[in-house]
Amino acid sequence: MDVHDSELPVIEGTLIRLNVDHLPGDRDAPPVWLWSSAIGATPDDVNLVWSCHLRRFDLEHTFRLLKQSLGWTRPRLRDPKAADRWT
């Protein structure tokens, strides 16, 4: 049975569309879509979801920058055994 031929389940939640009012350089930003498993989210719930997304975005990019500056994204392995120890 092909997975794509079966009926998809309905998953209830709240879909949140974020629009940016202003970007530097007179650019237009596409909307950001977020999904929450909370059903019937209140405006306070929506505010919490997008602010948590913003904090997560900040953290992920901070770790990405740190990994790049520490050289963790490109290993310089001279010995095949070093590949097993590389983090």
GROMACS .gro file of C-alpha atoms in nm:
model
   87
    1MET     CA    1   0.000   0.000   0.000
    2ASP     CA    2   0.138   0.337  -0.100
    3VAL     CA    3   0.151   0.577   0.195
    4HIS     CA    4   0.037   0.867  -0.022
    5ASP     CA    5  -0.283   0.690  -0.123
    6SER     CA    6  -0.412   0.663   0.233
    7GLU     CA    7  -0.629   0.926   0.396
    8LEU     CA    8  -0.436   1.185   0.594
    9PRO     CA    9  -0.526   1.234   0.960
   10VAL     CA   10  -0.679   1.558   1.080
   11ILE     CA   11  -0.461   1.722   1.342
   12GLU     CA   12  -0.627   2.001   1.531
   13GLY     CA   13  -0.432   2.307   1.635
   14THR     CA   14  -0.387   2.675   1.574
   15LEU     CA   15  -0.216   2.816   1.265
   16ILE     CA   16  -0.052   3.154   1.326
   17ARG     CA   17   0.049   3.393   1.050
   18LEU     CA   18   0.306   3.659   1.140
   19ASN     CA   19   0.352   3.966   0.924
   20VAL     CA   20   0.645   4.203   0.955
   21ASP     CA   21   0.541   4.567   0.939
   22HIS     CA   22   0.877   4.714   0.845
   23LEU     CA   23   1.217   4.585   0.738
   24PRO     CA   24   1.536   4.786   0.688
   25GLY     CA   25   1.605   4.889   0.332
   26ASP     CA   26   1.240   4.913   0.225
   27ARG     CA   27   1.211   4.536   0.172
   28ASP     CA   28   0.902   4.319   0.187
   29ALA     CA   29   0.910   4.013   0.410
   30PRO     CA   30   0.712   3.698   0.341
   31PRO     CA   31   0.480   3.592   0.623
   32VAL     CA   32   0.605   3.347   0.886
   33TRP     CA   33   0.370   3.058   0.955
   34LEU     CA   34   0.372   2.894   1.299
   35TRP     CA   35   0.163   2.604   1.422
   36SER     CA   36   0.061   2.535   1.780
   37SER     CA   37  -0.110   2.225   1.915
   38ALA     CA   38  -0.323   2.451   2.137
   39ILE     CA   39  -0.682   2.446   2.015
   40GLY     CA   40  -0.869   2.774   2.035
   41ALA     CA   41  -0.563   2.977   2.127
   42THR     CA   42  -0.626   3.313   2.288
   43PRO     CA   43  -0.436   3.628   2.187
   44ASP     CA   44  -0.212   3.573   2.492
   45ASP     CA   45  -0.135   3.219   2.371
   46VAL     CA   46  -0.047   3.349   2.024
   47ASN     CA   47   0.179   3.613   2.179
   48LEU     CA   48   0.358   3.342   2.379
   49VAL     CA   49   0.405   3.115   2.075
   50TRP     CA   50   0.563   3.378   1.852
   51SER     CA   51   0.786   3.513   2.129
   52CYS     CA   52   0.908   3.158   2.206
   53HIS     CA   53   0.977   3.110   1.834
   54LEU     CA   54   1.179   3.432   1.831
   55ARG     CA   55   1.389   3.318   2.131
   56ARG     CA   56   1.449   2.978   1.971
   57PHE     CA   57   1.552   3.146   1.645
   58ASP     CA   58   1.801   3.363   1.838
   59LEU     CA   59   1.948   3.062   2.018
   60GLU     CA   60   1.983   2.849   1.706
   61HIS     CA   61   2.166   3.123   1.519
   62THR     CA   62   2.391   3.188   1.819
   63PHE     CA   63   2.495   2.823   1.827
   64ARG     CA   64   2.546   2.825   1.451
   65LEU     CA   65   2.778   3.126   1.480
   66LEU     CA   66   2.970   2.967   1.767
   67LYS     CA   67   3.013   2.640   1.580
   68GLN     CA   68   3.140   2.823   1.272
   69SER     CA   69   3.382   3.042   1.466
   70LEU     CA   70   3.516   2.741   1.659
   71GLY     CA   71   3.563   2.548   1.337
   72TRP     CA   72   3.327   2.267   1.435
   73THR     CA   73   3.146   2.271   1.101
   74ARG     CA   74   3.454   2.174   0.897
   75PRO     CA   75   3.673   1.906   1.050
   76ARG     CA   76   4.042   1.897   0.960
   77LEU     CA   77   4.112   1.533   1.014
   78ARG     CA   78   4.459   1.399   0.940
   79ASP     CA   79   4.412   1.055   1.087
   80PRO     CA   80   4.117   0.821   1.013
   81LYS     CA   81   4.086   0.749   1.388
   82ALA     CA   82   4.030   1.120   1.446
   83ALA     CA   83   3.702   1.097   1.254
   84ASP     CA   84   3.566   0.871   1.528
   85ARG     CA   85   3.655   1.124   1.797
   86TRP     CA   86   3.533   1.436   1.615
   87THR     CA   87   3.235   1.605   1.783
   0.00000   0.00000   0.00000
